[in-house]
PDB file of C-alpha atoms in Angstrom:
ATOM      1  CA  MET U   1      36.903 -85.325 -82.923  1.00 62.00           C
ATOM      2  CA  PHE U   2      34.265 -83.109 -81.287  1.00 68.00           C
ATOM      3  CA  THR U   3      34.720 -85.080 -78.046  1.00 69.00           C
ATOM      4  CA  ILE U   4      38.472 -84.389 -78.178  1.00 68.00           C
ATOM      5  CA  LEU U   5      37.907 -80.680 -78.768  1.00 71.00           C
ATOM      6  CA  ARG U   6      35.392 -80.563 -75.893  1.00 73.00           C
ATOM      7  CA  ASP U   7      37.812 -82.264 -73.460  1.00 72.00           C
ATOM      8  CA  LEU U   8      40.682 -80.001 -74.484  1.00 73.00           C
ATOM      9  CA  THR U   9      38.566 -76.866 -74.061  1.00 73.00           C
ATOM     10  CA  ARG U  10      37.502 -77.965 -70.547  1.00 73.00           C
ATOM     11  CA  HIS U  11      40.823 -79.180 -69.166  1.00 72.00           C
ATOM     12  CA  ASN U  12      43.622 -77.515 -71.150  1.00 79.00           C
ATOM     13  CA  MET U  13      44.175 -73.751 -70.767  1.00 85.00           C
ATOM     14  CA  GLU U  14      46.936 -73.758 -73.418  1.00 85.00           C
ATOM     15  CA  PHE U  15      44.468 -75.131 -75.958  1.00 87.00           C
ATOM     16  CA  LEU U  16      41.879 -72.488 -74.941  1.00 89.00           C
ATOM     17  CA  GLY U  17      44.493 -69.727 -75.233  1.00 91.00           C
ATOM     18  CA  GLY U  18      45.567 -70.967 -78.657  1.00 91.00           C
ATOM     19  CA  LEU U  19      41.966 -71.142 -79.751  1.00 91.00           C
ATOM     20  CA  VAL U  20      41.310 -67.523 -78.693  1.00 94.00           C
ATOM     21  CA  LEU U  21      44.445 -66.276 -80.487  1.00 95.00           C
ATOM     22  CA  PHE U  22      43.534 -68.255 -83.611  1.00 94.00           C
ATOM     23  CA  ALA U  23      39.994 -66.754 -83.466  1.00 95.00           C
ATOM     24  CA  ILE U  24      41.588 -63.277 -83.538  1.00 95.00           C
ATOM     25  CA  ILE U  25      43.585 -64.307 -86.628  1.00 95.00           C
ATOM     26  CA  VAL U  26      40.395 -65.628 -88.311  1.00 95.00           C
ATOM     27  CA  GLY U  27      38.590 -62.374 -87.438  1.00 96.00           C
ATOM     28  CA  LEU U  28      41.305 -60.327 -89.160  1.00 95.00           C
ATOM     29  CA  ILE U  29      41.090 -62.584 -92.217  1.00 95.00           C
ATOM     30  CA  ILE U  30      37.297 -62.129 -92.390  1.00 96.00           C
ATOM     31  CA  LEU U  31      37.850 -58.350 -92.279  1.00 96.00           C
ATOM     32  CA  SER U  32      40.125 -58.599 -95.326  1.00 94.00           C
ATOM     33  CA  TYR U  33      37.077 -59.362 -97.479  1.00 95.00           C
ATOM     34  CA  PHE U  34      35.659 -55.944 -96.526  1.00 95.00           C
ATOM     35  CA  SER U  35      38.841 -53.998 -97.385  1.00 92.00           C
ATOM     36  CA  PRO U  36      38.099 -50.724 -99.201  1.00 92.00           C
ATOM     37  CA  TYR U  37      41.373 -51.145-101.168  1.00 91.00           C
ATOM     38  CA  GLY U  38      42.479 -53.741-103.714  1.00 89.00           C
ATOM     39  CA  PRO U  39      45.258 -56.107-102.567  1.00 85.00           C
ATOM     40  CA  THR U  40      47.759 -54.673-105.071  1.00 84.00           C
ATOM     41  CA  ASP U  41      46.664 -51.011-105.014  1.00 88.00           C
ATOM     42  CA  ILE U  42      49.554 -48.641-104.314  1.00 90.00           C
ATOM     43  CA  TYR U  43      50.003 -44.867-103.951  1.00 91.00           C
ATOM     44  CA  LEU U  44      46.352 -44.278-103.055  1.00 90.00           C
ATOM     45  CA  LEU U  45      46.970 -42.710 -99.616  1.00 93.00           C
ATOM     46  CA  PRO U  46      49.381 -40.168 -98.128  1.00 93.00           C
ATOM     47  CA  PRO U  47      52.674 -42.068 -97.567  1.00 94.00           C
ATOM     48  CA  ASP U  48      54.409 -42.616 -94.197  1.00 94.00           C
ATOM     49  CA  MET U  49      51.502 -41.521 -92.007  1.00 94.00           C
ATOM     50  CA  PRO U  50      51.903 -42.704 -88.376  1.00 94.00           C
ATOM     51  CA  PRO U  51      49.060 -44.561 -86.657  1.00 94.00           C
ATOM     52  CA  ASP U  52      46.108 -42.274 -85.896  1.00 91.00           C
ATOM     53  CA  GLY U  53      42.298 -42.273 -85.966  1.00 89.00           C
ATOM     54  CA  ASP U  54      42.122 -42.330 -89.762  1.00 89.00           C
ATOM     55  CA  TYR U  55      44.832 -44.948 -90.322  1.00 91.00           C
ATOM     56  CA  TRP U  56      44.858 -47.280 -87.309  1.00 92.00           C
ATOM     57  CA  LEU U  57      48.267 -48.789 -88.102  1.00 95.00           C
ATOM     58  CA  GLY U  58      49.573 -45.959 -90.277  1.00 94.00           C
ATOM     59  CA  THR U  59      50.429 -45.986 -93.982  1.00 95.00           C
ATOM     60  CA  THR U  60      53.414 -47.304 -95.932  1.00 94.00           C
ATOM     61  CA  SER U  61      55.846 -45.416 -98.210  1.00 93.00           C
ATOM     62  CA  ARG U  62      53.885 -46.996-101.090  1.00 93.00           C
ATOM     63  CA  GLY U  63      50.676 -45.213-100.037  1.00 93.00           C
ATOM     64  CA  GLN U  64      48.939 -48.268 -98.550  1.00 94.00           C
ATOM     65  CA  ASP U  65      46.926 -48.566 -95.356  1.00 95.00           C
ATOM     66  CA  VAL U  66      48.970 -50.921 -93.119  1.00 95.00           C
ATOM     67  CA  PHE U  67      45.901 -52.356 -91.336  1.00 96.00           C
ATOM     68  CA  TRP U  68      44.045 -53.399 -94.491  1.00 95.00           C
ATOM     69  CA  GLN U  69      47.252 -54.555 -96.182  1.00 94.00           C
ATOM     70  CA  LEU U  70      47.937 -56.634 -93.073  1.00 95.00           C
ATOM     71  CA  THR U  71      44.555 -58.385 -93.162  1.00 95.00           C
ATOM     72  CA  THR U  72      45.031 -59.351 -96.831  1.00 95.00           C
ATOM     73  CA  ALA U  73      48.631 -60.477 -96.286  1.00 95.00           C
ATOM     74  CA  LEU U  74      47.573 -62.561 -93.269  1.00 95.00           C
ATOM     75  CA  ARG U  75      44.862 -64.228 -95.339  1.00 95.00           C
ATOM     76  CA  ASN U  76      47.264 -65.155 -98.135  1.00 94.00           C
ATOM     77  CA  THR U  77      49.904 -66.407 -95.676  1.00 94.00           C
ATOM     78  CA  LEU U  78      47.473 -68.557 -93.698  1.00 95.00           C
ATOM     79  CA  TYR U  79      45.879 -69.998 -96.835  1.00 94.00           C
ATOM     80  CA  PHE U  80      49.385 -70.858 -98.023  1.00 94.00           C
ATOM     81  CA  GLY U  81      50.130 -72.698 -94.779  1.00 95.00           C
ATOM     82  CA  ILE U  82      46.781 -74.554 -94.878  1.00 95.00           C
ATOM     83  CA  GLY U  83      47.356 -75.562 -98.510  1.00 96.00           C
ATOM     84  CA  VAL U  84      50.811 -77.007 -97.769  1.00 96.00           C
ATOM     85  CA  ALA U  85      49.606 -78.725 -94.604  1.00 95.00           C
ATOM     86  CA  PHE U  86      46.569 -80.273 -96.358  1.00 95.00           C
ATOM     87  CA  LEU U  87      48.555 -81.736 -99.277  1.00 96.00           C
ATOM     88  CA  SER U  88      51.434 -82.941 -97.140  1.00 95.00           C
ATOM     89  CA  ARG U  89      48.994 -84.584 -94.602  1.00 94.00           C
ATOM     90  CA  ILE U  90      47.459 -86.627 -97.457  1.00 95.00           C
ATOM     91  CA  ILE U  91      50.907 -87.843 -98.544  1.00 96.00           C
ATOM     92  CA  SER U  92      52.040 -88.618 -94.982  1.00 95.00           C
ATOM     93  CA  LEU U  93      48.794 -90.455 -94.187  1.00 94.00           C
ATOM     94  CA  VAL U  94      48.970 -92.637 -97.295  1.00 95.00           C
ATOM     95  CA  VAL U  95      52.658 -93.442 -96.877  1.00 96.00           C
ATOM     96  CA  GLY U  96      52.520 -93.936 -93.087  1.00 95.00           C
ATOM     97  CA  LEU U  97      49.387 -96.077 -92.979  1.00 95.00           C
ATOM     98  CA  VAL U  98      50.262 -98.252 -95.987  1.00 95.00           C
ATOM     99  CA  ALA U  99      53.886 -98.778 -94.873  1.00 95.00           C
ATOM    100  CA  GLY U 100      52.808 -99.666 -91.320  1.00 93.00           C
ATOM    101  CA  TYR U 101      50.046-102.065 -92.338  1.00 94.00           C
ATOM    102  CA  ALA U 102      51.604-103.717 -95.404  1.00 93.00           C
ATOM    103  CA  GLY U 103      55.101-104.198 -93.956  1.00 91.00           C
ATOM    104  CA  GLY U 104      57.729-106.211 -95.838  1.00 92.00           C
ATOM    105  CA  ALA U 105      58.992-104.937 -99.186  1.00 95.00           C
ATOM    106  CA  VAL U 106      56.305-102.219 -99.415  1.00 95.00           C
ATOM    107  CA  ASP U 107      57.406-100.831 -96.055  1.00 94.00           C
ATOM    108  CA  ARG U 108      61.093-100.917 -97.041  1.00 95.00           C
ATOM    109  CA  VAL U 109      60.497 -99.137-100.384  1.00 95.00           C
ATOM    110  CA  LEU U 110      58.250 -96.448 -98.882  1.00 95.00           C
ATOM    111  CA  MET U 111      60.613 -95.810 -95.982  1.00 94.00           C
ATOM    112  CA  ALA U 112      63.566 -95.595 -98.354  1.00 95.00           C
ATOM    113  CA  ILE U 113      61.722 -92.829-100.260  1.00 94.00           C
ATOM    114  CA  ASN U 114      60.658 -91.262 -96.943  1.00 94.00           C
ATOM    115  CA  ASP U 115      64.200 -91.158 -95.565  1.00 92.00           C
ATOM    116  CA  SER U 116      65.559 -89.794 -98.841  1.00 92.00           C
ATOM    117  CA  VAL U 117      63.124 -86.853 -98.688  1.00 92.00           C
ATOM    118  CA  MET U 118      63.904 -86.346 -95.005  1.00 90.00           C
ATOM    119  CA  VAL U 119      67.638 -85.706 -95.578  1.00 89.00           C
ATOM    120  CA  ILE U 120      67.217 -83.319 -98.540  1.00 87.00           C
ATOM    121  CA  PRO U 121      68.303 -79.793 -97.596  1.00 88.00           C
ATOM    122  CA  GLN U 122      65.015 -77.991 -98.149  1.00 87.00           C
ATOM    123  CA  PHE U 123      65.919 -74.296 -98.181  1.00 89.00           C
ATOM    124  CA  PRO U 124      68.683 -74.489-100.862  1.00 90.00           C
ATOM    125  CA  LEU U 125      66.370 -76.737-102.931  1.00 90.00           C
ATOM    126  CA  LEU U 126      63.540 -74.186-102.763  1.00 89.00           C
ATOM    127  CA  ILE U 127      65.916 -71.426-103.939  1.00 88.00           C
ATOM    128  CA  LEU U 128      67.072 -73.724-106.773  1.00 89.00           C
ATOM    129  CA  PHE U 129      63.428 -74.258-107.792  1.00 88.00           C
ATOM    130  CA  TYR U 130      62.918 -70.501-107.825  1.00 86.00           C
ATOM    131  CA  PHE U 131      65.798 -69.905-110.209  1.00 87.00           C
ATOM    132  CA  VAL U 132      64.839 -72.863-112.439  1.00 87.00           C
ATOM    133  CA  LEU U 133      61.133 -72.034-112.669  1.00 82.00           C
ATOM    134  CA  LYS U 134      61.455 -68.221-112.458  1.00 75.00           C
ATOM    135  CA  ASP U 135      58.227 -66.793-113.959  1.00 73.00           C
ATOM    136  CA  SER U 136      56.460 -70.191-113.599  1.00 76.00           C
ATOM    137  CA  MET U 137      56.963 -70.141-109.823  1.00 79.00           C
ATOM    138  CA  THR U 138      53.378 -69.319-108.852  1.00 83.00           C
ATOM    139  CA  TRP U 139      51.956 -69.640-105.332  1.00 84.00           C
ATOM    140  CA  THR U 140      50.254 -72.890-106.381  1.00 88.00           C
ATOM    141  CA  ALA U 141      53.549 -74.307-107.617  1.00 89.00           C
ATOM    142  CA  LEU U 142      55.276 -73.275-104.373  1.00 90.00           C
ATOM    143  CA  ILE U 143      52.521 -74.969-102.307  1.00 92.00           C
ATOM    144  CA  VAL U 144      52.944 -78.202-104.256  1.00 93.00           C
ATOM    145  CA  ILE U 145      56.761 -78.143-103.952  1.00 93.00           C
ATOM    146  CA  MET U 146      56.708 -77.452-100.214  1.00 93.00           C
ATOM    147  CA  ALA U 147      54.024 -80.116 -99.664  1.00 94.00           C
ATOM    148  CA  ALA U 148      56.244 -82.606-101.491  1.00 94.00           C
ATOM    149  CA  LEU U 149      59.072 -81.761 -99.049  1.00 93.00           C
ATOM    150  CA  GLY U 150      57.116 -81.503 -95.793  1.00 91.00           C
ATOM    151  CA  TRP U 151      55.538 -84.899 -95.168  1.00 93.00           C
ATOM    152  CA  SER U 152      58.380 -87.299 -94.354  1.00 92.00           C
ATOM    153  CA  TYR U 153      58.769 -86.774 -90.558  1.00 91.00           C
ATOM    154  CA  ASP U 154      55.054 -87.130 -89.979  1.00 91.00           C
ATOM    155  CA  ALA U 155      54.738 -90.199 -92.244  1.00 94.00           C
ATOM    156  CA  ARG U 156      57.279 -92.006 -90.075  1.00 92.00           C
ATOM    157  CA  LEU U 157      55.330 -91.063 -86.934  1.00 91.00           C
ATOM    158  CA  ILE U 158      52.047 -92.292 -88.436  1.00 93.00           C
ATOM    159  CA  ARG U 159      53.771 -95.504 -89.577  1.00 94.00           C
ATOM    160  CA  SER U 160      54.843 -96.277 -85.996  1.00 92.00           C
ATOM    161  CA  VAL U 161      51.215 -95.954 -84.826  1.00 92.00           C
ATOM    162  CA  ALA U 162      49.991 -98.046 -87.785  1.00 93.00           C
ATOM    163  CA  ILE U 163      52.402-100.870 -86.877  1.00 93.00           C
ATOM    164  CA  SER U 164      50.945-101.079 -83.344  1.00 91.00           C
ATOM    165  CA  LEU U 165      47.355-100.930 -84.734  1.00 92.00           C
ATOM    166  CA  LYS U 166      48.134-103.861 -87.036  1.00 91.00           C
ATOM    167  CA  THR U 167      48.656-106.154 -84.056  1.00 90.00           C
ATOM    168  CA  ARG U 168      45.373-105.199 -82.330  1.00 91.00           C
ATOM    169  CA  PRO U 169      42.544-107.814 -82.201  1.00 91.00           C
ATOM    170  CA  PHE U 170      40.095-105.537 -84.065  1.00 91.00           C
ATOM    171  CA  THR U 171      42.454-105.473 -87.075  1.00 92.00           C
ATOM    172  CA  THR U 172      42.635-109.291 -87.116  1.00 91.00           C
ATOM    173  CA  GLN U 173      38.868-109.421 -86.832  1.00 91.00           C
ATOM    174  CA  SER U 174      38.521-107.022 -89.740  1.00 91.00           C
ATOM    175  CA  VAL U 175      40.828-109.160 -91.881  1.00 91.00           C
ATOM    176  CA  TYR U 176      38.889-112.342 -91.168  1.00 91.00           C
ATOM    177  CA  SER U 177      35.594-110.583 -91.839  1.00 90.00           C
ATOM    178  CA  GLY U 178      36.780-109.906 -95.400  1.00 89.00           C
ATOM    179  CA  MET U 179      37.501-106.196 -95.264  1.00 91.00           C
ATOM    180  CA  SER U 180      39.956-104.911 -97.878  1.00 91.00           C
ATOM    181  CA  MET U 181      43.184-103.155 -96.923  1.00 91.00           C
ATOM    182  CA  ARG U 182      41.754 -99.815 -98.067  1.00 92.00           C
ATOM    183  CA  LYS U 183      38.684-100.204 -95.833  1.00 92.00           C
ATOM    184  CA  ILE U 184      40.733-101.291 -92.831  1.00 92.00           C
ATOM    185  CA  LEU U 185      43.044 -98.295 -93.153  1.00 93.00           C
ATOM    186  CA  ILE U 186      40.230 -95.769 -93.668  1.00 92.00           C
ATOM    187  CA  GLN U 187      37.534 -97.131 -91.358  1.00 91.00           C
ATOM    188  CA  GLU U 188      39.591 -98.790 -88.598  1.00 90.00           C
ATOM    189  CA  HIS U 189      43.042 -97.201 -88.415  1.00 92.00           C
ATOM    190  CA  LEU U 190      42.463 -93.627 -89.607  1.00 91.00           C
ATOM    191  CA  PRO U 191      40.366 -92.555 -86.543  1.00 88.00           C
ATOM    192  CA  TYR U 192      43.270 -93.527 -84.241  1.00 88.00           C
ATOM    193  CA  VAL U 193      45.793 -91.322 -86.059  1.00 89.00           C
ATOM    194  CA  LEU U 194      43.572 -88.241 -86.511  1.00 85.00           C
ATOM    195  CA  PRO U 195      44.727 -86.571 -83.230  1.00 80.00           C
ATOM    196  CA  ILE U 196      48.331 -87.043 -84.401  1.00 84.00           C
ATOM    197  CA  VAL U 197      47.409 -85.600 -87.799  1.00 88.00           C
ATOM    198  CA  PHE U 198      45.903 -82.546 -86.124  1.00 83.00           C
ATOM    199  CA  ALA U 199      49.020 -81.949 -84.019  1.00 81.00           C
ATOM    200  CA  THR U 200      51.395 -82.423 -86.956  1.00 88.00           C
ATOM    201  CA  THR U 201      49.206 -80.118 -89.089  1.00 91.00           C
ATOM    202  CA  MET U 202      49.928 -77.238 -86.680  1.00 90.00           C
ATOM    203  CA  ASN U 203      53.660 -78.009 -86.746  1.00 90.00           C
ATOM    204  CA  ASN U 204      53.639 -78.255 -90.538  1.00 93.00           C
ATOM    205  CA  MET U 205      51.849 -74.895 -90.836  1.00 94.00           C
ATOM    206  CA  ILE U 206      54.469 -73.256 -88.583  1.00 93.00           C
ATOM    207  CA  TRP U 207      57.223 -74.731 -90.758  1.00 93.00           C
ATOM    208  CA  SER U 208      55.655 -73.803 -94.114  1.00 93.00           C
ATOM    209  CA  ILE U 209      54.646 -70.269 -93.043  1.00 94.00           C
ATOM    210  CA  GLY U 210      58.101 -69.660 -91.585  1.00 94.00           C
ATOM    211  CA  MET U 211      59.711 -70.873 -94.806  1.00 92.00           C
ATOM    212  CA  GLU U 212      57.370 -68.704 -96.925  1.00 90.00           C
ATOM    213  CA  ILE U 213      58.209 -65.633 -94.850  1.00 92.00           C
ATOM    214  CA  THR U 214      61.937 -66.303 -95.169  1.00 92.00           C
ATOM    215  CA  LEU U 215      61.715 -66.768 -98.949  1.00 91.00           C
ATOM    216  CA  SER U 216      59.492 -63.665 -99.352  1.00 90.00           C
ATOM    217  CA  VAL U 217      61.765 -61.427 -97.240  1.00 90.00           C
ATOM    218  CA  LEU U 218      64.693 -62.492 -99.451  1.00 89.00           C
ATOM    219  CA  GLY U 219      62.581 -61.808-102.609  1.00 86.00           C
ATOM    220  CA  PHE U 220      62.467 -65.440-103.812  1.00 86.00           C
ATOM    221  CA  THR U 221      58.665 -65.446-104.378  1.00 83.00           C
ATOM    222  CA  ASP U 222      56.105 -63.413-106.287  1.00 80.00           C
ATOM    223  CA  ILE U 223      56.715 -59.921-104.857  1.00 79.00           C
ATOM    224  CA  GLU U 224      53.361 -58.604-106.064  1.00 80.00           C
ATOM    225  CA  THR U 225      51.288 -60.990-103.921  1.00 85.00           C
ATOM    226  CA  PRO U 226      50.755 -59.457-100.441  1.00 90.00           C
ATOM    227  CA  THR U 227      51.909 -61.834 -97.703  1.00 92.00           C
ATOM    228  CA  MET U 228      53.380 -61.298 -94.264  1.00 93.00           C
ATOM    229  CA  GLY U 229      56.888 -61.860 -95.597  1.00 92.00           C
ATOM    230  CA  MET U 230      56.257 -59.597 -98.556  1.00 92.00           C
ATOM    231  CA  MET U 231      55.184 -56.744 -96.232  1.00 93.00           C
ATOM    232  CA  ILE U 232      58.555 -56.998 -94.491  1.00 93.00           C
ATOM    233  CA  TYR U 233      60.312 -57.231 -97.892  1.00 94.00           C
ATOM    234  CA  TRP U 234      58.820 -53.953 -99.122  1.00 94.00           C
ATOM    235  CA  ALA U 235      59.454 -52.286 -95.734  1.00 94.00           C
ATOM    236  CA  ASN U 236      63.100 -53.318 -95.984  1.00 92.00           C
ATOM    237  CA  ALA U 237      63.279 -52.229 -99.640  1.00 93.00           C
ATOM    238  CA  HIS U 238      62.113 -48.742 -98.613  1.00 93.00           C
ATOM    239  CA  SER U 239      64.484 -48.678 -95.556  1.00 92.00           C
ATOM    240  CA  ALA U 240      61.468 -48.255 -93.280  1.00 92.00           C
ATOM    241  CA  LEU U 241      63.332 -48.721 -90.007  1.00 88.00           C
ATOM    242  CA  ILE U 242      66.107 -46.292 -90.992  1.00 90.00           C
ATOM    243  CA  ALA U 243      63.473 -43.731 -92.059  1.00 90.00           C
ATOM    244  CA  GLY U 244      61.633 -44.173 -88.738  1.00 92.00           C
ATOM    245  CA  ILE U 245      58.553 -45.797 -90.249  1.00 93.00           C
ATOM    246  CA  TRP U 246      58.579 -48.491 -87.526  1.00 94.00           C
ATOM    247  CA  TRP U 247      54.856 -49.270 -87.805  1.00 94.00           C
ATOM    248  CA  TRP U 248      55.359 -50.774 -91.295  1.00 94.00           C
ATOM    249  CA  VAL U 249      57.561 -53.501 -89.774  1.00 94.00           C
ATOM    250  CA  ALA U 250      56.093 -53.771 -86.288  1.00 95.00           C
ATOM    251  CA  ALA U 251      52.568 -54.633 -87.455  1.00 94.00           C
ATOM    252  CA  PRO U 252      53.388 -57.741 -89.540  1.00 94.00           C
ATOM    253  CA  VAL U 253      55.995 -58.936 -87.011  1.00 95.00           C
ATOM    254  CA  ALA U 254      53.466 -58.649 -84.125  1.00 95.00           C
ATOM    255  CA  VAL U 255      50.815 -60.593 -86.097  1.00 95.00           C
ATOM    256  CA  ILE U 256      53.317 -63.263 -87.110  1.00 95.00           C
ATOM    257  CA  VAL U 257      54.188 -63.742 -83.401  1.00 95.00           C
ATOM    258  CA  VAL U 258      50.481 -64.075 -82.509  1.00 95.00           C
ATOM    259  CA  LEU U 259      49.913 -66.552 -85.382  1.00 95.00           C
ATOM    260  CA  PHE U 260      52.907 -68.712 -84.438  1.00 95.00           C
ATOM    261  CA  LEU U 261      51.965 -68.601 -80.721  1.00 95.00           C
ATOM    262  CA  ALA U 262      48.410 -69.727 -81.549  1.00 95.00           C
ATOM    263  CA  LEU U 263      49.619 -72.636 -83.693  1.00 93.00           C
ATOM    264  CA  PHE U 264      52.243 -73.621 -81.104  1.00 92.00           C
ATOM    265  CA  LEU U 265      49.722 -73.672 -78.240  1.00 92.00           C
ATOM    266  CA  LEU U 266      47.281 -75.742 -80.276  1.00 89.00           C
ATOM    267  CA  SER U 267      50.027 -78.186 -81.315  1.00 86.00           C
ATOM    268  CA  MET U 268      51.447 -78.477 -77.787  1.00 86.00           C
ATOM    269  CA  SER U 269      48.060 -79.112 -76.196  1.00 86.00           C
ATOM    270  CA  MET U 270      47.208 -81.753 -78.806  1.00 80.00           C
ATOM    271  CA  ASN U 271      50.564 -83.469 -78.259  1.00 79.00           C
ATOM    272  CA  GLU U 272      49.855 -83.538 -74.538  1.00 77.00           C
ATOM    273  CA  TYR U 273      46.394 -84.978 -75.211  1.00 76.00           C
ATOM    274  CA  ASN U 274      47.994 -87.786 -77.224  1.00 72.00           C
ATOM    275  CA  ASP U 275      50.081 -88.740 -74.179  1.00 70.00           C
ATOM    276  CA  PRO U 276      47.743 -90.671 -71.761  1.00 65.00           C
ATOM    277  CA  ARG U 277      49.864 -89.953 -68.672  1.00 66.00           C
ATOM    278  CA  SER U 278      49.949 -86.184 -69.305  1.00 65.00           C
ATOM    279  CA  ARG U 279      46.226 -86.168 -70.013  1.00 63.00           C
ATOM    280  CA  LEU U 280      45.350 -88.040 -66.814  1.00 64.00           C
ATOM    281  CA  ASN U 281      47.641 -85.811 -64.684  1.00 66.00           C
ATOM    282  CA  ARG U 282      45.978 -82.668 -66.005  1.00 61.00           C
ATOM    283  CA  MET U 283      42.487 -84.104 -65.412  1.00 57.00           C
ATOM    284  CA  GLY U 284      43.480 -85.116 -61.882  1.00 56.00           C
ATOM    285  CA  GLY U 285      43.356 -88.828 -62.663  1.00 52.00           C
TER     286      GLY U 285
END
């Protein structure tokens, strides 16, 4: 993996740009741990102050410093995306590798489940979960629900790679040497699909963060937990744009754009790396 990252940093400017933007995001998240205000503190500062030397990004109508609120919201939003991506990668890896290697009835059953999840309309289902669970809809519950919905496309992609790996001579050699299916999948096949897992992780984070922001802006999540979507929700609830408090909306929107751009560049460069012809063309091969 370190060799892949080294090659991408040397030969792919999009990857380097995405890495720099992501480093800025990580820097803001580290700053959140030094915030002088609690994440849910309100009415501590003069409301509706425009950006100046004391309040770099101004204050909200709820008496919060936009800059420090932004760092905390960004941290919660990114952790949410990482949590969903981590859980859904585990499901997609298990389903994809096992289906591709085992074949037969196991493959047909797993792909039937996979295709059923794929065609479920996710957004209406998430709203239904919100109304059913109501007070039990914590951030942990939402992460688990979204992870359960966000693995199917990537599992099918991993399965296609696993099918080709099954026919390679090293897999046959592993079988005849007495290795179990679990060891073959983990020790022999997993390293080949890790670049794909990295690329799909970025895509999954973009999807889950976008979905979280949409649900939060509509008020279908815990409105007391600061996230990027929740900042926009409260700005809209206080009619910030109509009142001319543009900085309350501009700050989270700008950071969301930077975050999505960083994830997109990292995903695109990794997809290109996975394509041998694109990789050789870029390296002048």
